[in-house]
Short mmCIF file of C-alpha atoms and ligand atoms in Angstrom, two decimals:
data_model
loop_
_atom_site.label_atom_id
_atom_site.label_comp_id
_atom_site.label_asym_id
_atom_site.label_seq_id
_atom_site.Cartn_x
_atom_site.Cartn_y
_atom_site.Cartn_z
CA MET C 1 0.00 0.00 0.00
CA LYS C 2 1.32 3.36 -1.02
CA LEU C 3 1.73 6.04 1.66
CA TYR C 4 1.87 9.75 1.17
CA MET C 5 2.62 12.34 3.86
CA GLU C 6 2.42 16.10 3.58
CA ASN C 7 3.42 18.62 6.27
CA LEU C 8 2.70 15.98 8.87
CA THR C 9 3.37 17.10 12.43
CA LYS C 10 2.75 15.71 15.88
CA GLU C 11 3.04 17.76 19.04
CA TYR C 12 2.94 16.69 22.67
CA GLU C 13 2.22 19.49 25.12
CA GLY C 14 3.29 22.07 22.57
CA ARG C 15 6.54 20.25 21.76
CA LYS C 16 6.89 19.21 18.13
CA VAL C 17 8.17 15.64 18.14
CA LEU C 18 7.50 14.93 14.46
CA ASP C 19 7.69 17.23 11.47
CA ILE C 20 7.60 15.54 8.09
CA GLY C 21 7.54 17.87 5.09
CA LYS C 22 6.88 15.47 2.28
CA LEU C 23 7.37 11.75 2.25
CA GLN C 24 6.17 9.03 -0.04
CA ILE C 25 6.54 5.31 0.46
CA GLU C 26 5.73 3.22 -2.59
CA LYS C 27 3.60 0.15 -2.73
CA GLY C 28 5.68 -2.97 -2.25
CA ASP C 29 8.58 -1.15 -0.63
CA LEU C 30 10.53 -2.69 2.22
CA CYS C 31 11.56 0.41 4.07
CA GLY C 32 13.60 0.80 7.22
CA ILE C 33 13.27 3.70 9.64
CA ILE C 34 16.43 4.38 11.59
CA GLY C 35 17.39 7.09 14.00
CA PRO C 36 18.45 7.76 17.57
CA ASN C 37 16.24 7.30 20.61
CA GLY C 38 13.46 9.85 20.78
CA ALA C 39 13.77 10.67 17.07
CA GLY C 40 10.05 10.07 16.59
CA LYS C 41 10.20 6.66 14.93
CA SER C 42 7.47 5.09 17.05
CA THR C 43 5.37 8.23 16.80
CA LEU C 44 5.54 8.05 13.00
CA LEU C 45 4.60 4.37 13.04
CA ASN C 46 1.69 4.99 15.42
CA LEU C 47 0.43 7.78 13.18
CA ILE C 48 0.54 5.54 10.13
CA ALA C 49 -1.20 2.76 12.08
CA GLY C 50 -3.97 5.20 12.97
CA LEU C 51 -3.36 4.77 16.70
CA ILE C 52 -2.79 8.51 17.20
CA LYS C 53 -3.94 11.57 15.28
CA PRO C 54 -1.57 14.11 13.71
CA THR C 55 -1.51 17.65 15.07
CA SER C 56 -1.51 18.98 11.53
CA GLY C 57 -0.88 17.87 7.98
CA ARG C 58 -2.06 14.96 5.97
CA LEU C 59 -1.37 11.27 5.76
CA MET C 60 -2.90 9.43 2.82
CA TYR C 61 -3.23 5.75 2.13
CA GLY C 62 -3.24 3.82 -1.15
CA ASP C 63 -3.90 4.93 -4.69
CA GLU C 64 -7.25 6.32 -3.59
CA MET C 65 -5.44 8.66 -1.19
CA GLU C 66 -7.73 7.73 1.70
CA LEU C 67 -7.44 10.09 4.65
CA THR C 68 -8.30 7.62 7.38
CA ALA C 69 -6.26 4.53 8.07
CA PRO C 70 -7.86 1.49 6.40
CA GLN C 71 -7.68 -0.57 9.57
CA LYS C 72 -8.75 -3.81 7.95
CA LYS C 73 -5.79 -3.73 5.56
CA ILE C 74 -2.92 -2.54 7.73
CA THR C 75 -1.39 -3.92 10.88
CA MET C 76 1.44 -3.40 13.31
CA VAL C 77 3.79 -5.53 15.41
CA PHE C 78 4.96 -3.90 18.63
CA GLN C 79 8.35 -4.14 20.26
CA THR C 80 6.89 -6.05 23.19
CA PRO C 81 3.84 -7.63 21.61
CA TYR C 82 0.68 -8.29 23.56
CA LEU C 83 -0.63 -11.78 23.03
CA MET C 84 -4.18 -12.55 24.02
CA HIS C 85 -4.65 -14.73 27.08
CA THR C 86 -5.28 -17.92 25.14
CA THR C 87 -3.53 -20.40 22.83
CA VAL C 88 -1.09 -19.59 20.05
CA GLU C 89 -3.46 -20.78 17.35
CA LYS C 90 -6.36 -18.71 18.68
CA ASN C 91 -4.12 -15.65 18.66
CA ILE C 92 -3.23 -16.22 15.03
CA ALA C 93 -6.85 -16.96 14.11
CA TYR C 94 -8.30 -13.86 15.79
CA PRO C 95 -7.88 -11.37 12.90
CA LEU C 96 -9.36 -13.97 10.55
CA LYS C 97 -12.41 -14.43 12.77
CA LEU C 98 -12.87 -10.66 12.70
CA ARG C 99 -12.90 -10.92 8.93
CA ASN C 100 -15.43 -13.74 8.94
CA TRP C 101 -13.20 -16.36 7.36
CA SER C 102 -14.63 -19.88 7.30
CA SER C 103 -13.17 -22.27 9.87
CA ASP C 104 -11.62 -24.41 7.08
CA ARG C 105 -9.81 -21.43 5.63
CA ILE C 106 -8.71 -20.31 9.10
CA GLU C 107 -7.34 -23.76 9.89
CA ALA C 108 -5.42 -23.90 6.62
CA ARG C 109 -3.94 -20.45 7.15
CA VAL C 110 -2.95 -21.13 10.77
CA GLU C 111 -1.35 -24.39 9.69
CA GLU C 112 0.62 -22.63 6.95
CA LEU C 113 1.87 -19.80 9.16
CA THR C 114 2.84 -21.97 12.13
CA ARG C 115 4.75 -24.25 9.75
CA GLU C 116 6.60 -21.38 8.08
CA LEU C 117 7.59 -19.84 11.41
CA GLY C 118 8.50 -23.10 13.12
CA LEU C 119 5.59 -22.84 15.55
CA THR C 120 3.83 -26.11 14.70
CA ASN C 121 4.57 -27.64 18.08
CA PHE C 122 3.36 -24.56 19.90
CA ARG C 123 -0.10 -24.35 18.35
CA ARG C 124 -1.94 -25.34 21.51
CA GLN C 125 0.55 -23.69 23.87
CA LYS C 126 -0.80 -20.93 26.09
CA SER C 127 0.59 -17.57 25.06
CA TRP C 128 2.04 -16.73 28.48
CA LYS C 129 4.20 -19.84 28.45
CA LEU C 130 6.18 -18.73 25.39
CA SER C 131 9.68 -17.30 25.32
CA GLY C 132 10.34 -13.78 24.04
CA GLY C 133 11.34 -14.97 20.58
CA GLU C 134 8.34 -17.30 20.27
CA THR C 135 6.04 -14.50 21.41
CA GLN C 136 7.43 -12.23 18.72
CA LYS C 137 6.95 -14.91 16.07
CA VAL C 138 3.34 -15.49 17.13
CA ALA C 139 2.70 -11.75 16.96
CA LEU C 140 4.19 -11.73 13.46
CA ALA C 141 2.10 -14.72 12.38
CA ARG C 142 -1.03 -13.03 13.76
CA ALA C 143 -0.19 -9.83 11.88
CA LEU C 144 0.45 -11.68 8.64
CA SER C 145 -2.58 -13.94 8.95
CA PHE C 146 -4.96 -11.79 6.94
CA GLN C 147 -2.35 -10.81 4.35
CA PRO C 148 -2.20 -7.10 5.14
CA GLU C 149 -1.29 -4.61 2.45
CA LEU C 150 0.86 -2.66 4.87
CA LEU C 151 2.88 -4.15 7.71
CA LEU C 152 4.41 -1.89 10.35
CA LEU C 153 7.01 -3.22 12.79
CA ASP C 154 8.42 -1.32 15.75
CA GLU C 155 11.82 -2.79 16.66
CA PRO C 156 10.48 -6.35 16.41
CA THR C 157 13.83 -8.01 17.09
CA ALA C 158 15.08 -5.76 19.89
CA ASN C 159 14.51 -8.44 22.55
CA VAL C 160 15.05 -11.52 20.40
CA ASP C 161 17.96 -13.94 19.99
CA PRO C 162 19.98 -13.98 16.73
CA SER C 163 18.50 -17.14 15.22
CA THR C 164 14.92 -15.96 15.77
CA THR C 165 15.95 -12.57 14.40
CA ALA C 166 17.16 -14.32 11.25
CA GLU C 167 13.86 -16.22 10.94
CA ILE C 168 11.85 -13.03 11.32
CA GLU C 169 13.99 -11.18 8.80
CA LYS C 170 13.65 -14.01 6.29
CA MET C 171 9.88 -13.96 6.72
CA LEU C 172 9.68 -10.21 6.20
CA LYS C 173 11.69 -10.40 3.00
CA ARG C 174 9.63 -13.29 1.75
CA ILE C 175 6.20 -11.78 2.23
CA ASN C 176 7.43 -8.53 0.74
CA ASP C 177 8.73 -10.50 -2.20
CA THR C 178 5.87 -12.89 -2.80
CA SER C 179 2.80 -10.96 -1.61
CA GLY C 180 3.98 -7.46 -2.43
CA THR C 181 3.17 -6.37 1.10
CA THR C 182 4.56 -2.95 1.91
CA VAL C 183 6.75 -3.30 5.00
CA ILE C 184 7.99 -0.50 7.24
CA LEU C 185 10.53 -1.64 9.78
CA VAL C 186 11.69 0.57 12.63
CA THR C 187 15.05 -0.64 13.84
CA HIS C 188 18.01 0.69 15.74
CA ASN C 189 20.13 -2.04 14.23
CA LEU C 190 21.86 -0.52 11.21
CA VAL C 191 23.18 -3.87 10.00
CA GLN C 192 19.65 -5.15 10.04
CA ALA C 193 18.39 -2.16 8.10
CA LYS C 194 21.01 -2.80 5.44
CA ARG C 195 20.40 -6.54 5.43
CA VAL C 196 16.62 -6.44 5.22
CA CYS C 197 15.48 -3.14 3.76
CA ALA C 198 15.95 -1.85 0.25
CA GLN C 199 15.08 1.69 1.35
CA ALA C 200 15.86 3.51 4.55
CA ILE C 201 14.69 6.69 6.18
CA PHE C 202 16.96 8.40 8.66
CA LEU C 203 14.92 10.30 11.19
CA ASN C 204 16.44 12.75 13.65
CA GLN C 205 14.61 15.03 16.08
CA GLY C 206 11.35 14.43 14.26
CA LYS C 207 12.68 15.30 10.82
CA VAL C 208 13.60 13.19 7.81
CA VAL C 209 17.31 13.79 7.31
CA GLU C 210 17.90 11.35 4.51
CA TYR C 211 15.82 8.90 2.51
CA GLY C 212 17.13 6.51 -0.08
CA GLU C 213 18.65 3.13 -0.78
CA SER C 214 19.71 1.68 2.53
CA GLU C 215 23.00 0.28 1.33
CA LYS C 216 24.11 3.54 -0.19
CA MET C 217 22.91 5.55 2.79
CA LEU C 218 24.85 3.48 5.25
CA LYS C 219 27.98 3.22 3.13
CA SER C 220 28.25 6.75 1.87
CA PRO C 221 25.72 9.01 3.59
CA GLU C 222 24.92 12.28 1.88
CA HIS C 223 24.16 14.19 5.01
CA ASP C 224 26.65 14.91 7.76
CA LEU C 225 24.14 13.96 10.49
CA THR C 226 23.60 10.59 8.85
CA ARG C 227 27.34 10.07 8.63
CA ARG C 228 27.70 10.80 12.33
CA PHE C 229 24.80 8.51 13.18
CA VAL C 230 26.24 5.66 11.13
CA ALA C 231 29.63 6.24 12.71
CA GLY C 232 28.00 5.88 16.12
CA GLU C 233 28.56 9.47 17.11
CA LEU C 234 24.87 10.10 17.78
CA LEU C 235 23.29 8.33 20.69
CA ILE C 236 21.14 5.40 19.70
CA MET B 1 -10.62 -23.77 74.18
CA GLU B 2 -13.39 -26.04 75.33
CA ASP B 3 -15.94 -23.84 73.59
CA ILE B 4 -14.11 -24.20 70.31
CA ALA B 5 -13.98 -27.98 70.61
CA THR B 6 -17.68 -28.14 71.49
CA GLY B 7 -18.31 -25.75 68.61
CA PHE B 8 -16.73 -28.14 66.15
CA HIS B 9 -18.66 -31.02 67.62
CA ASN B 10 -21.94 -29.10 67.44
CA ALA B 11 -21.23 -27.90 63.92
CA ILE B 12 -20.85 -31.46 62.70
CA ILE B 13 -24.02 -32.52 64.50
CA LEU B 14 -25.97 -29.56 63.15
CA LEU B 15 -24.82 -30.27 59.62
CA LEU B 16 -25.30 -34.02 59.77
CA THR B 17 -28.73 -33.86 61.34
CA LEU B 18 -29.75 -31.50 58.54
CA ASP B 19 -30.93 -29.02 61.16
CA ALA B 20 -33.78 -27.29 59.37
CA GLN B 21 -33.30 -23.92 61.03
CA LEU B 22 -29.62 -23.86 60.19
CA TYR B 23 -30.19 -24.72 56.56
CA GLU B 24 -32.83 -22.04 56.30
CA ILE B 25 -30.36 -19.49 57.65
CA VAL B 26 -27.58 -20.66 55.35
CA GLY B 27 -30.00 -20.62 52.43
CA LEU B 28 -31.10 -17.06 53.12
CA SER B 29 -27.49 -15.94 53.58
CA LEU B 30 -26.59 -17.33 50.18
CA ALA B 31 -29.73 -16.03 48.50
CA VAL B 32 -29.25 -12.48 49.81
CA SER B 33 -25.52 -12.34 49.12
CA LEU B 34 -25.71 -13.92 45.67
CA SER B 35 -28.57 -11.64 44.58
CA SER B 36 -26.67 -8.60 45.81
CA VAL B 37 -23.51 -9.65 44.00
CA ILE B 38 -25.29 -10.43 40.72
CA ILE B 39 -26.97 -7.03 40.75
CA SER B 40 -23.75 -5.31 41.80
CA ALA B 41 -21.77 -7.06 39.05
CA CYS B 42 -24.31 -6.01 36.42
CA LEU B 43 -23.86 -2.41 37.59
CA GLY B 44 -20.21 -2.38 38.62
CA VAL B 45 -18.46 -4.22 35.76
CA PRO B 46 -19.80 -2.02 32.91
CA LEU B 47 -19.43 1.09 35.07
CA GLY B 48 -15.82 0.30 35.97
CA ALA B 49 -15.02 -0.53 32.33
CA LEU B 50 -16.63 2.70 31.16
CA ILE B 51 -14.74 4.86 33.65
CA GLY B 52 -11.52 3.02 32.83
CA THR B 53 -11.75 3.64 29.10
CA HIS B 54 -13.06 7.22 29.03
CA SER B 55 -11.95 10.57 30.33
CA PHE B 56 -14.49 13.17 31.45
CA PRO B 57 -14.73 16.12 33.83
CA PHE B 58 -14.59 15.34 37.56
CA LYS B 59 -13.35 11.82 36.85
CA ASN B 60 -10.83 12.03 39.69
CA ALA B 61 -13.44 13.25 42.14
CA LEU B 62 -15.73 10.41 41.12
CA LEU B 63 -12.92 7.90 41.61
CA ARG B 64 -12.16 9.23 45.07
CA ILE B 65 -15.81 8.83 45.98
CA ILE B 66 -15.85 5.27 44.65
CA TYR B 67 -12.67 4.41 46.55
CA THR B 68 -14.18 5.83 49.73
CA PHE B 69 -17.35 3.80 49.23
CA MET B 70 -15.25 0.66 48.73
CA SER B 71 -14.55 0.79 52.44
CA LEU B 72 -17.96 2.07 53.47
CA PRO B 73 -18.79 0.75 56.95
CA PRO B 74 -21.73 -1.65 56.58
CA VAL B 75 -23.64 -0.03 59.43
CA ILE B 76 -23.64 3.27 57.56
CA ALA B 77 -24.97 1.62 54.39
CA GLY B 78 -27.57 -0.13 56.54
CA LEU B 79 -28.53 3.05 58.32
CA VAL B 80 -28.96 5.09 55.12
CA VAL B 81 -31.01 2.39 53.43
CA PHE B 82 -33.08 2.02 56.59
CA LEU B 83 -33.79 5.75 56.74
CA LEU B 84 -34.94 5.63 53.12
CA ILE B 85 -37.23 2.62 53.46
CA MET B 86 -38.55 3.06 57.01
CA ARG B 87 -42.25 3.73 57.29
CA ARG B 88 -41.81 7.52 57.62
CA GLY B 89 -38.98 7.59 55.03
CA PRO B 90 -39.27 8.64 51.38
CA LEU B 91 -39.73 5.05 50.21
CA GLY B 92 -41.80 4.05 53.25
CA SER B 93 -44.85 3.14 51.18
CA TRP B 94 -42.93 0.25 49.61
CA GLY B 95 -43.05 -1.60 52.95
CA LEU B 96 -39.52 -2.94 52.70
CA THR B 97 -38.39 -2.71 56.31
CA TYR B 98 -37.17 -5.98 57.78
CA THR B 99 -37.39 -7.85 54.47
CA PRO B 100 -34.73 -9.74 52.49
CA THR B 101 -35.26 -7.21 49.67
CA ALA B 102 -34.06 -4.44 51.98
CA MET B 103 -31.02 -6.55 52.88
CA VAL B 104 -30.21 -6.98 49.19
CA ILE B 105 -30.51 -3.23 48.60
CA ALA B 106 -28.17 -2.46 51.48
CA GLN B 107 -25.61 -5.00 50.28
CA VAL B 108 -25.79 -3.71 46.70
CA CYS B 109 -24.77 -0.32 48.14
CA LEU B 110 -21.77 -1.99 49.77
CA VAL B 111 -20.68 -4.29 46.97
CA THR B 112 -21.23 -2.17 43.82
CA PRO B 113 -18.42 0.30 44.66
CA ILE B 114 -16.05 -2.61 45.33
CA ILE B 115 -16.73 -4.28 41.98
CA THR B 116 -16.69 -0.91 40.18
CA GLY B 117 -13.39 0.16 41.75
CA LEU B 118 -11.63 -3.17 41.20
CA THR B 119 -12.89 -3.42 37.60
CA TYR B 120 -11.76 0.15 36.98
CA ASN B 121 -8.27 -0.67 38.21
CA ILE B 122 -7.71 -3.64 35.94
CA VAL B 123 -9.35 -1.94 32.95
CA ARG B 124 -7.25 1.21 33.36
CA ASP B 125 -4.03 -0.80 33.45
CA LYS B 126 -4.75 -2.97 30.46
CA ALA B 127 -7.21 -1.08 28.25
CA PRO B 128 -4.69 1.03 26.27
CA THR B 129 -2.65 -2.04 25.29
CA VAL B 130 -5.66 -4.16 24.38
CA LYS B 131 -7.29 -1.29 22.51
CA ALA B 132 -4.16 -0.63 20.45
CA LEU B 133 -3.92 -4.33 19.64
CA ALA B 134 -7.59 -4.52 18.67
CA ILE B 135 -7.24 -1.54 16.33
CA THR B 136 -4.14 -2.90 14.64
CA LEU B 137 -5.85 -6.22 14.04
CA GLY B 138 -8.88 -4.55 12.49
CA ALA B 139 -11.44 -4.81 15.30
CA GLY B 140 -14.35 -2.36 15.53
CA LYS B 141 -15.55 -0.61 18.67
CA MET B 142 -17.79 -3.43 19.89
CA GLU B 143 -15.22 -6.08 19.00
CA SER B 144 -12.57 -4.14 20.94
CA LEU B 145 -14.79 -4.02 24.03
CA LYS B 146 -15.49 -7.74 23.71
CA LEU B 147 -11.77 -8.46 23.48
CA LEU B 148 -11.10 -6.27 26.50
CA ILE B 149 -13.63 -8.11 28.66
CA PHE B 150 -12.31 -11.45 27.40
CA GLU B 151 -8.75 -10.48 28.28
CA LEU B 152 -9.75 -9.28 31.74
CA ARG B 153 -12.07 -12.17 32.56
CA ILE B 154 -9.99 -13.55 35.42
CA GLY B 155 -9.58 -10.15 37.07
CA ILE B 156 -13.26 -9.34 36.70
CA LEU B 157 -14.20 -12.69 38.20
CA ALA B 158 -11.86 -12.03 41.12
CA ALA B 159 -13.49 -8.62 41.64
CA ILE B 160 -16.92 -10.25 41.75
CA VAL B 161 -15.78 -12.89 44.23
CA THR B 162 -14.22 -10.20 46.42
CA GLY B 163 -17.65 -8.55 46.42
CA LEU B 164 -19.27 -11.85 47.36
CA GLY B 165 -16.86 -12.26 50.25
CA ARG B 166 -17.80 -8.82 51.51
CA ALA B 167 -21.53 -9.52 51.16
CA ILE B 168 -21.60 -12.89 52.86
CA SER B 169 -19.44 -11.83 55.79
CA GLU B 170 -20.84 -8.42 56.71
CA VAL B 171 -23.24 -8.11 59.61
CA GLY B 172 -23.93 -4.41 60.14
CA ALA B 173 -26.07 -3.68 57.10
CA VAL B 174 -28.22 -6.78 57.16
CA MET B 175 -28.74 -6.40 60.89
CA ILE B 176 -30.03 -2.84 60.63
CA VAL B 177 -32.34 -3.25 57.64
CA GLY B 178 -33.23 -6.92 58.18
CA GLY B 179 -33.52 -7.04 61.95
CA ASN B 180 -32.42 -10.67 62.35
CA ILE B 181 -36.03 -11.91 62.47
CA LYS B 182 -36.19 -15.66 62.93
CA GLY B 183 -37.44 -17.45 59.82
CA LYS B 184 -37.60 -14.22 57.85
CA THR B 185 -34.42 -12.19 57.80
CA ARG B 186 -32.00 -14.14 59.94
CA VAL B 187 -28.69 -14.84 58.21
CA MET B 188 -25.51 -16.48 59.44
CA THR B 189 -23.70 -13.35 60.56
CA THR B 190 -26.62 -11.83 62.46
CA TYR B 191 -27.35 -15.23 64.02
CA ILE B 192 -23.76 -15.48 65.26
CA ALA B 193 -23.98 -12.00 66.79
CA GLN B 194 -27.21 -12.98 68.54
CA LEU B 195 -25.90 -16.34 69.80
CA LYS B 196 -22.89 -14.56 71.22
CA SER B 197 -25.00 -12.06 73.13
CA MET B 198 -27.08 -14.94 74.48
CA GLY B 199 -23.87 -16.63 75.66
CA ASP B 200 -24.37 -19.67 73.42
CA TYR B 201 -20.76 -19.73 72.28
CA SER B 202 -20.64 -23.26 70.98
CA THR B 203 -23.56 -22.80 68.57
CA ALA B 204 -22.06 -19.46 67.55
CA ILE B 205 -18.83 -21.22 66.70
CA ALA B 206 -20.75 -23.95 64.90
CA VAL B 207 -22.47 -21.40 62.66
CA GLY B 208 -19.13 -19.60 62.23
CA ILE B 209 -17.59 -22.81 60.98
CA VAL B 210 -20.42 -23.25 58.51
CA LEU B 211 -19.80 -19.69 57.32
CA LEU B 212 -16.11 -20.46 56.83
CA ILE B 213 -16.96 -23.62 54.91
CA MET B 214 -19.23 -21.58 52.62
CA ALA B 215 -16.43 -19.10 52.01
CA PHE B 216 -14.05 -21.95 51.32
CA LEU B 217 -16.44 -23.54 48.80
CA ILE B 218 -16.93 -20.25 47.00
CA ASN B 219 -13.19 -19.70 46.74
CA THR B 220 -12.63 -23.28 45.62
CA PHE B 221 -15.15 -22.68 42.86
CA LEU B 222 -13.32 -19.51 41.79
CA TYR B 223 -9.99 -21.28 41.89
CA ASN B 224 -11.31 -24.05 39.66
CA VAL B 225 -12.72 -21.61 37.15
CA GLN B 226 -9.39 -19.79 37.10
CA GLN B 227 -7.49 -23.02 36.58
CA LYS B 228 -9.80 -23.98 33.78
CA ILE B 229 -9.15 -20.67 32.02
CA GLU B 230 -5.41 -20.95 32.53
CA ASN B 231 -4.97 -24.54 31.37
N1 ADP P 1 2.36 10.06 24.61
C1 ADP P 1 3.40 10.95 24.64
N2 ADP P 1 3.32 12.04 25.41
C2 ADP P 1 4.35 12.93 25.46
N3 ADP P 1 5.48 12.80 24.76
C3 ADP P 1 5.62 11.72 23.98
C4 ADP P 1 4.60 10.74 23.87
N4 ADP P 1 5.00 9.77 23.01
C5 ADP P 1 6.23 10.15 22.60
N5 ADP P 1 6.61 11.30 23.16
C6 ADP P 1 7.89 12.01 22.93
O1 ADP P 1 8.07 12.13 21.55
C7 ADP P 1 9.43 11.93 21.20
C8 ADP P 1 9.55 10.84 20.17
O2 ADP P 1 9.24 9.60 20.79
P1 ADP P 1 9.23 8.21 20.00
O3 ADP P 1 8.44 8.37 18.76
O4 ADP P 1 8.81 7.17 20.94
O5 ADP P 1 10.78 8.05 19.66
P2 ADP P 1 11.57 6.77 19.12
O6 ADP P 1 10.60 5.68 18.87
O7 ADP P 1 12.26 7.24 17.88
O8 ADP P 1 12.56 6.43 20.18
C9 ADP P 1 10.16 11.63 22.49
O9 ADP P 1 10.80 12.81 22.93
C10 ADP P 1 9.07 11.24 23.44
O10 ADP P 1 9.39 11.61 24.75
MG1 MG P 2 10.38 3.74 19.71
#
């Protein structure tokens, strides 16, 4: 799903924490958002997800330039995901129930996702008995279940071990590749941004400093701030 | 010490001989307390959820009032209800004095704030997270509320059982509005108070033990429901 932002700002108690002049993310992009702590990365993601309202400006979705977030087509995975107090498979099936899928279709989809994410043995496990990495994978499976057009992820591998991180990254690339899902990944891991995302946005103090191919941006940044960030001179 | 031993002995005899008077008292205790709690839950759970998910003027003042009423002394609740329903009171024509209905009304006044306050607490803590999740998964307003109640089911149940514990164990309110009339409004707690003043300690202890057993059974039931949800 294409995204288009124009003079988008967000203020908290009179303090401008986000100020995006013009920004367009194309359909099918796999785009990373990087930047130091407090840069406004989560705020931007929450705005796109429709969880908070902008103070001013416009945020438009899809070719039809819709002004309200099409909640049935977009979804978000949080840094510390909340799983419902029930089994893994019921968590994954929940968005499908909301969309009135038949139980046969739900079963097939849950089977497929748990297999792809190595969760087959956990299907009937209660959510609170999972490890951090398993929890994150279930949250991802639940988000992917209904084949969203836009997937937002807020530091999904911040609390996850390397092998699970690799699994999650592989999955993100694959669904972007095969389903054309637009993926926006907030990460403070620059290596991950380079490894996973074709595009990257560098956000600093609420403003887009640089936007372009991730590899190029991280190898030879155009902007001095980006260079300092990549060199580790700005606090992450 | 001897009184306690005799109390145990008498309790067993009373229970085993299916003492009609005792069962009537236990029955009325349960009927009054359960009715109060059902009514209070129907009022308190939605009210607590509503306050927990909305902001409005004077919300903090309202919360302070609810918290105060959570520890309302039963005699005060009893007194106020009595003044309302007594013959010369504003609701005197309803003829509710010294009836089980009056006892239920007084207990609803005691238990509703407890269930409201406890529900509010768990809703306030969890609602933002659950709401954000519901939105990102494509749930509508009603579906979000349903998910919230589903997620909080154990806490809400615990709030209701806390209310039941309060209702079944309090004596002040039911004494004032019910009057401890034999065969009509006598419940376990008022009976114990009366037996004590008559010096019949062993029967008082016997009834006390029955009351404890009731509380134990209720909590066992809750525990089982909780286990069932968790496993
Ligand atoms: N609900 C809020 N109320 C007040 N300030 C907030 C709120 N959410 C975020 N902020 C502020 O906005 C800025 C950006 O925060 P955030 O988007 O979380 O940054 P990031 O995710 O890049 O670390 C921070 O200075 C933060 O303190
Ligand atoms: Mg953040």
